Amino acid sequence: MSTSMYDEVLPRGERDGFGLRVGAIIDRGGEVLLLEVNSTGPIRLTHKLPGATVGPGESVAAALVRGVREETGLTVTGIRHHVGDFDYLSPAGKPVRRLHFAVEVKATGPILLSAHAGYLWVSLDRELRVTPSIRGILTAYKDLAATE
């Protein structure tokens, strides 16, 4: 798939009135990288995919590379597939679209966390502690990977 449409620099970091965020699916031999969100309360939070908010004057592809580097210390060397998107409202009530991509990285370690409690590599064949939206993205990725 061509990712050239994601190289467009977005003056306000948004498209079609939606703020944009990106998420990366990093695969290590059939396991994907999930990040553990910091929690100080009694509620067990879900895991998330590495990612970032697309900043003003930044392309989606550049935000993806930056987000993976900032959150994991890993270096993205290529974007393999656009896997899917979902929309939601931010805590401030603004519409956000989260775009997800399967990426290649230079190496799958070491993981250097900047803002998360931990990380884990998980098989997509087990029950995952992720939101329903992320579960849908990972199911789409699993289906896509099965056809490769």
PDB file of N, CA and C in Angstrom, residues 7-8 21 39 56 59 92 95 99 110 134 140 145:
ATOM      1  N   ASP A   7       2.048  11.414   4.052  1.00  0.00           N
ATOM      2  CA  ASP A   7       3.214  12.301   4.094  1.00  0.00           C
ATOM      3  C   ASP A   7       2.821  13.765   3.990  1.00  0.00           C
ATOM      4  N   GLU A   8       1.534  14.032   3.726  1.00  0.00           N
ATOM      5  CA  GLU A   8       1.054  15.404   3.616  1.00  0.00           C
ATOM      6  C   GLU A   8       1.197  16.099   4.966  1.00  0.00           C
ATOM      7  N   ARG A  21      -4.592  11.455  15.763  1.00  0.00           N
ATOM      8  CA  ARG A  21      -3.620  10.694  16.543  1.00  0.00           C
ATOM      9  C   ARG A  21      -3.240   9.486  15.713  1.00  0.00           C
ATOM     10  N   SER A  39      -0.930   4.159  36.407  1.00  0.00           N
ATOM     11  CA  SER A  39      -2.169   4.247  37.164  1.00  0.00           C
ATOM     12  C   SER A  39      -1.856   4.403  38.638  1.00  0.00           C
ATOM     13  N   PRO A  56       0.768  20.375  14.725  1.00  0.00           N
ATOM     14  CA  PRO A  56       0.655  21.350  13.640  1.00  0.00           C
ATOM     15  C   PRO A  56       1.910  21.329  12.767  1.00  0.00           C
ATOM     16  N   SER A  59       3.355  15.729   9.356  1.00  0.00           N
ATOM     17  CA  SER A  59       2.617  14.726   8.590  1.00  0.00           C
ATOM     18  C   SER A  59       2.246  13.565   9.507  1.00  0.00           C
ATOM     19  N   ALA A  92     -11.828  16.713  26.338  1.00  0.00           N
ATOM     20  CA  ALA A  92     -12.315  18.085  26.181  1.00  0.00           C
ATOM     21  C   ALA A  92     -13.527  18.161  25.249  1.00  0.00           C
ATOM     22  N   PRO A  95     -13.605  16.153  18.562  1.00  0.00           N
ATOM     23  CA  PRO A  95     -13.503  14.914  17.788  1.00  0.00           C
ATOM     24  C   PRO A  95     -12.058  14.575  17.423  1.00  0.00           C
ATOM     25  N   LEU A  99      -5.557   6.919  13.640  1.00  0.00           N
ATOM     26  CA  LEU A  99      -5.143   6.123  12.488  1.00  0.00           C
ATOM     27  C   LEU A  99      -4.102   5.114  12.953  1.00  0.00           C
ATOM     28  N   PRO A 110      16.398  -2.527  22.689  1.00  0.00           N
ATOM     29  CA  PRO A 110      15.691  -2.466  23.964  1.00  0.00           C
ATOM     30  C   PRO A 110      14.542  -1.451  23.916  1.00  0.00           C
ATOM     31  N   ILE A 134      -9.423  -0.655  20.160  1.00  0.00           N
ATOM     32  CA  ILE A 134      -8.094  -1.216  19.882  1.00  0.00           C
ATOM     33  C   ILE A 134      -8.208  -2.704  19.573  1.00  0.00           C
ATOM     34  N   ALA A 140      -8.253  -6.676  13.007  1.00  0.00           N
ATOM     35  CA  ALA A 140      -8.018  -6.363  11.590  1.00  0.00           C
ATOM     36  C   ALA A 140      -6.571  -6.650  11.216  1.00  0.00           C
ATOM     37  N   ALA A 145      -2.439  -9.920   8.613  1.00  0.00           N
ATOM     38  CA  ALA A 145      -1.189 -10.674   8.716  1.00  0.00           C
ATOM     39  C   ALA A 145      -1.376 -12.113   8.241  1.00  0.00           C
TER      40      ALA A 145
END
